XYZ file of C-alpha atoms in Angstrom:
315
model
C -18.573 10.117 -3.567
C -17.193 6.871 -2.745
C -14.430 4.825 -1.057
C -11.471 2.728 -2.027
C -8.675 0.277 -0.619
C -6.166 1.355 -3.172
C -2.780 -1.367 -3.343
C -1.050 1.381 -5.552
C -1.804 4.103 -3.109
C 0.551 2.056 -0.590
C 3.064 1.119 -3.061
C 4.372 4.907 -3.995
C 4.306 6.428 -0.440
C 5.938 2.942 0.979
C 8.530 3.465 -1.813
C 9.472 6.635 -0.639
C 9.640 6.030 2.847
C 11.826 3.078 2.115
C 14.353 4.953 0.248
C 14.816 8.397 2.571
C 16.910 8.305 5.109
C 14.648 9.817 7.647
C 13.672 7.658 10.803
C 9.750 7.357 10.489
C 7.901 7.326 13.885
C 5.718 4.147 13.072
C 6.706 2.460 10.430
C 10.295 1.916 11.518
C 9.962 -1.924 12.448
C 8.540 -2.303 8.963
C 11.423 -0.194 7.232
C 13.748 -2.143 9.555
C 12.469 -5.731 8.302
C 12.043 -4.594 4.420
C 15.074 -2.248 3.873
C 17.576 -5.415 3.851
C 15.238 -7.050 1.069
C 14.815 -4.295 -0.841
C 18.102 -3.834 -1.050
C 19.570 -7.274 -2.318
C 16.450 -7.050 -4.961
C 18.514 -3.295 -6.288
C 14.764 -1.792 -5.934
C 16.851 1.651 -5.308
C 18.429 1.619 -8.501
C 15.252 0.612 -10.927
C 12.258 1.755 -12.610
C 10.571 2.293 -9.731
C 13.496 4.670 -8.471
C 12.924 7.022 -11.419
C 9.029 7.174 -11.653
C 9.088 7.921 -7.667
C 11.436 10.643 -6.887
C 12.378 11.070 -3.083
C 9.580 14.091 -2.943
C 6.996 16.146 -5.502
C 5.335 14.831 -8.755
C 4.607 11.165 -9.254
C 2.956 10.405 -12.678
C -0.145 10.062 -12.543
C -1.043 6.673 -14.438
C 0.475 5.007 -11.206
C -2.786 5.620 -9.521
C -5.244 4.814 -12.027
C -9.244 5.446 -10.761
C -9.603 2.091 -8.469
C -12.324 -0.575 -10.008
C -14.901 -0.924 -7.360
C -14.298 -0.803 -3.198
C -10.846 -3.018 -3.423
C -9.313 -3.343 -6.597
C -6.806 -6.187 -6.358
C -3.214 -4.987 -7.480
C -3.446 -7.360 -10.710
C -6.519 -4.783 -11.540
C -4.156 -1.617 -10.973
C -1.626 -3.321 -13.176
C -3.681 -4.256 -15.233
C -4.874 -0.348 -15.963
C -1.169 1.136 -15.704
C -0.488 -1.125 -19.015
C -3.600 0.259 -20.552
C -2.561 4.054 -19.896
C -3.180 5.726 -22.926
C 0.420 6.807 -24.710
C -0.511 10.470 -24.840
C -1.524 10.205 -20.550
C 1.930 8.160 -20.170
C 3.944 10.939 -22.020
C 2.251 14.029 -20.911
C 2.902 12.658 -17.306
C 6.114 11.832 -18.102
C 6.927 15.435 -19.403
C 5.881 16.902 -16.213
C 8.026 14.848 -14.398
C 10.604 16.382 -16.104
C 9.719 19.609 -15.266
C 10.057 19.009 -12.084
C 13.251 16.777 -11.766
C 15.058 18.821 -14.672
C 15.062 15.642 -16.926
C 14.396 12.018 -17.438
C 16.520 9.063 -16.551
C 17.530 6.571 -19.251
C 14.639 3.688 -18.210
C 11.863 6.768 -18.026
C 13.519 8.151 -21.937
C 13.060 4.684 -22.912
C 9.334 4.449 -21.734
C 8.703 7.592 -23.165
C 10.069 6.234 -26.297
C 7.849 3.651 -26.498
C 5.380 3.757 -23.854
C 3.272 0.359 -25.152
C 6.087 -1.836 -24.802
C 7.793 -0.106 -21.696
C 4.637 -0.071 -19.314
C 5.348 -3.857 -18.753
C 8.741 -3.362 -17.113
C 6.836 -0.686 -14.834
C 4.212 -3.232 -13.505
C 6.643 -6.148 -13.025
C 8.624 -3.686 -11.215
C 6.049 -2.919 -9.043
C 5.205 -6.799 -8.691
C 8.438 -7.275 -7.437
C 8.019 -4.608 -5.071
C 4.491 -5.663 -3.895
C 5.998 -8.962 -3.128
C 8.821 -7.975 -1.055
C 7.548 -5.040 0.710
C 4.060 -5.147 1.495
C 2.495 -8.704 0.253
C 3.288 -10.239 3.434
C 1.983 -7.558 5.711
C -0.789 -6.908 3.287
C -3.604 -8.530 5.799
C -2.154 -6.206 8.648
C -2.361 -3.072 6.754
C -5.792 -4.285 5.182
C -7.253 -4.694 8.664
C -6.470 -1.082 9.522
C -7.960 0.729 5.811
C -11.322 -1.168 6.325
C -11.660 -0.496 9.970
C -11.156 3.032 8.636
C -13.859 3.213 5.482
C -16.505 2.024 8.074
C -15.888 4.164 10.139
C -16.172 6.909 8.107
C -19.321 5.434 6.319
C -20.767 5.378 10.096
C -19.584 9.151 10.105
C -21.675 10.120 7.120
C -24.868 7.982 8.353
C -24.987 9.788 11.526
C -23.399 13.152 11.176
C -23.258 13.790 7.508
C -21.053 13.848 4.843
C -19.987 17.996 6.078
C -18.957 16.065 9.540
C -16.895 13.556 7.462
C -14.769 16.239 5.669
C -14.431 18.329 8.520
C -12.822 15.164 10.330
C -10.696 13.843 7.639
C -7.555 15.872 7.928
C -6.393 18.890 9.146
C -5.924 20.281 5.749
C -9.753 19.451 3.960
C -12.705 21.972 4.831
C -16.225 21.343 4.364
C -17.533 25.226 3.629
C -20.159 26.462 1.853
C -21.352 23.753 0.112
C -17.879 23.663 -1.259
C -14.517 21.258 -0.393
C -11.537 23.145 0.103
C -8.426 21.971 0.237
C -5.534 24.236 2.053
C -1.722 24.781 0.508
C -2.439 22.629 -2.663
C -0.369 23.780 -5.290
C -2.699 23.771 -8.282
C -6.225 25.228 -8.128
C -9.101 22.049 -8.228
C -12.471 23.291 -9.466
C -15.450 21.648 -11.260
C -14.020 22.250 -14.805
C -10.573 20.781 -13.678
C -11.877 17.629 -12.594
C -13.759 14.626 -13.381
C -17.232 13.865 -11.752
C -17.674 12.580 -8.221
C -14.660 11.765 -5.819
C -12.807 8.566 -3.958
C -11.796 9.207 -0.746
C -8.726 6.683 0.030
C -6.990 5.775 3.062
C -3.547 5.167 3.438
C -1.355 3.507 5.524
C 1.509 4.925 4.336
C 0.224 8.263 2.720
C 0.769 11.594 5.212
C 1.188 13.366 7.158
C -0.132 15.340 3.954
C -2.671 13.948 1.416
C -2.059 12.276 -1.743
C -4.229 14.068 -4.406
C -4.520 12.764 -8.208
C -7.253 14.693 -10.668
C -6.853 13.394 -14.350
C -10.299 13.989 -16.531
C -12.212 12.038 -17.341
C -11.690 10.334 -14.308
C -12.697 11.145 -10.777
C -10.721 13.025 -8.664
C -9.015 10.706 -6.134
C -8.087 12.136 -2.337
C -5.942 10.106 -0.704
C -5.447 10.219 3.386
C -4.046 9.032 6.463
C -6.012 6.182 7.565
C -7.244 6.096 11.500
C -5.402 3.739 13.311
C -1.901 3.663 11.797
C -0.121 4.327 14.551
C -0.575 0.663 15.937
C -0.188 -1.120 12.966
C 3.082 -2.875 14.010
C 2.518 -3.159 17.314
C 2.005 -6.380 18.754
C -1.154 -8.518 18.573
C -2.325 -10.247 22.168
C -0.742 -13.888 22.654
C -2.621 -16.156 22.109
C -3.496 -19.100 24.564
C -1.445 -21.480 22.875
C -3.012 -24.714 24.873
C -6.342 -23.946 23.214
C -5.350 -23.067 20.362
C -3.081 -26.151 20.004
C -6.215 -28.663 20.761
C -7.340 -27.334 17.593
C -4.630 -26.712 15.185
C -1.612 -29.301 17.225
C 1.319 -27.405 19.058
C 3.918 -26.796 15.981
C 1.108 -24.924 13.861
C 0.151 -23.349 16.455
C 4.389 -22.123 17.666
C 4.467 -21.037 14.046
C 1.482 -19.032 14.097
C 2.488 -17.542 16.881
C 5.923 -17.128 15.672
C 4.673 -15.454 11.988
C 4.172 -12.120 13.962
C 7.052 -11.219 11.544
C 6.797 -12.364 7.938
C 9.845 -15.169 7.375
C 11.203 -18.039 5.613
C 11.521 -21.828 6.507
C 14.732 -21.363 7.509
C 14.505 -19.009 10.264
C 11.547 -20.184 11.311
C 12.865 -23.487 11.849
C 16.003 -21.782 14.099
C 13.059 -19.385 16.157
C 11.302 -22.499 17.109
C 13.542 -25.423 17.083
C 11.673 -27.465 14.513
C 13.413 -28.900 12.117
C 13.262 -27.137 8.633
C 11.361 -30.345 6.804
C 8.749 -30.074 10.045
C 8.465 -26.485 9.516
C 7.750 -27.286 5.382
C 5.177 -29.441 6.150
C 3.577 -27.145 8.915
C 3.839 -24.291 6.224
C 2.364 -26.451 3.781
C -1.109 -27.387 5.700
C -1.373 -24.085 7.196
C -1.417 -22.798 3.881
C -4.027 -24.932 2.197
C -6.183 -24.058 5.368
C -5.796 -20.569 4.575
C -4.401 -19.363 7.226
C -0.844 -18.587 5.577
C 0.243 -16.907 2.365
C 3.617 -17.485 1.134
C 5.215 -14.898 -1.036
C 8.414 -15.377 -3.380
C 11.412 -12.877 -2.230
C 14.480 -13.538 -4.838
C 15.487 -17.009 -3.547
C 13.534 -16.931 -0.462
C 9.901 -17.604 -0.082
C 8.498 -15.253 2.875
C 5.252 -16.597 4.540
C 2.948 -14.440 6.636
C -0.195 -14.841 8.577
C -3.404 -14.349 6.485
C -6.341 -12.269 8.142
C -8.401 -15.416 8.324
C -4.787 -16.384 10.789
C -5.053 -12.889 12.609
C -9.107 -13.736 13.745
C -8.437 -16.877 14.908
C -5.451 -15.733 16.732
C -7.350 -12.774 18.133
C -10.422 -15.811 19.550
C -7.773 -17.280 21.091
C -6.362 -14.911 23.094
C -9.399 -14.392 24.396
């Protein structure tokens, strides 16, 4: 048994959540900031909007088994254009099934799953980069805190205490995992050897479950801590802070609580939009910003290296 920080895991339940209509009860400020982007980038009407439908099946070669602790999303990519054809298509029948047939972009990938797979990852690119790259330190912060404490869990209580504590659906029981109200039976035979445990940000209030032999089966959960993942980080004491880092880097720090652009950082603050470049520009070869392409905008956010320092200074 092992863990996993899983980018793909947040991409298809994010997707989802972005596209219903319902009012989420913590992630409406992000929904609120991303909904406008995703929208002028037509993520609605893509591949994306076929291989995720609203609720039920989502092929499984979107979550492929993660390389390692933290697979980057390149990795992920990287294995959902080496699916296997016969994985692609056999996921793609049972979509199918379930959605009474395939739009024309999921036909085509069926068609030709070698060449189509591309399209699929630089849709989800796109995605990544509008969505959740700039809050990807934020939601990264709240996964790890939740793997360690888990691992603590297991080191002082057991792995029996760590299943029984996971979600109200997973029993540890007789030397057996069950899992209530899952559709399709999971034994031995069914699945692969060992099991990743994943947290989610965005996964829940059920879990996320993908079993595909010969890989392991994957159990994907709500993370701890969610619920104040958009809530606002202490101030920090902007005269020490500017001693260090000089008071416009500092302002737009402080201002980057909410990934934006040059442009509207330069009307939040009062800089002027060349100032703000060149601000932009050092903070980013320091580290402590990460700039992310959005159509014709460039979004930059705070890095976590950005989110420490900002946390020292507020003492």
């Amino acid at each position: 048994m092992r863990f996993a920080v899983s980018p793909m895991w947040e991409v298809v339940p994010s997707f989802r959540l972005l596209n219903s209509a319902a009012t989420h009860p913590v992630h409406h400020i992000w929904v609120e900031q991303v909904r406008p982007r995703s929208a002028a980038a037509g993520a609605a009407r893509g591949w994306l909007a076929e291989l995720i439908p609203p609720s039920g099946y989502v092929p499984d070669f979107l979550n492929p088994a993660p390389a390692g602790p933290a697979p980057t999303l390149a990795t992920e990519l990287a294995a959902i254009q080496a699916a296997p054809v016969d994985r692609v298509r056999r996921d793609l029948d049972h979509l199918a099934r379930h959605q009474g047939r395939l739009g024309p972009r999921m036909r085509a990938l069926y068609a030709d799953p070698q060449a189509r797979l591309a399209k699929v990852t630089e849709a989800i690119e796109t995605y990544w980069e509008l969505a959740l790259a700039p809050y990807w330190a934020r939601i990264r912060t709240v996964l790890n805190a939740d793997v360690y404490y888990r691992a603590r869990q297991v080191a002082e209580h057991g792995t029996s205490h760590l299943f029984n504590d996971l979600h109200t659906t997973v029993v540890w029981d007789d030397n057996a995992l069950r899992l209530a109200r899952r559709k399709q039976p999971l034994s031995r035979k069914t699945a692969g050897a060992g099991l990743v445990l994943i947290p989610s940000a965005f996964a829940g209030p059920g879990l996320g479950t993908r079993v595909a032999l010969p890989d392991p089966p994957q159990l994907a959960y709500p993370a701890r801590g969610v619920g104040s993942l958009w809530e606002s980080r202490p101030a920090a004491r902007n005269d020490a802070l500017a001693g260090v880092l000089g008071r416009s880097r500092t302002l737009l720090l402080t201002e980057l609580e909410t990934p934006a652009s040059t442009t509207e950082l330069a009307r939040r603050t009062g800089l002027s939009a060349a100032g703000v470049s060149q601000c932009l520009t050092a903070l980013r070869e320091a580290g402590l910003v990460s700039a992310h392409r959005v159509g014709r905008s460039v979004l930059y956010a705070r890095t976590a290296a950005a989110e420490t320092l900002l946390e020292a200074a507020s003492g």
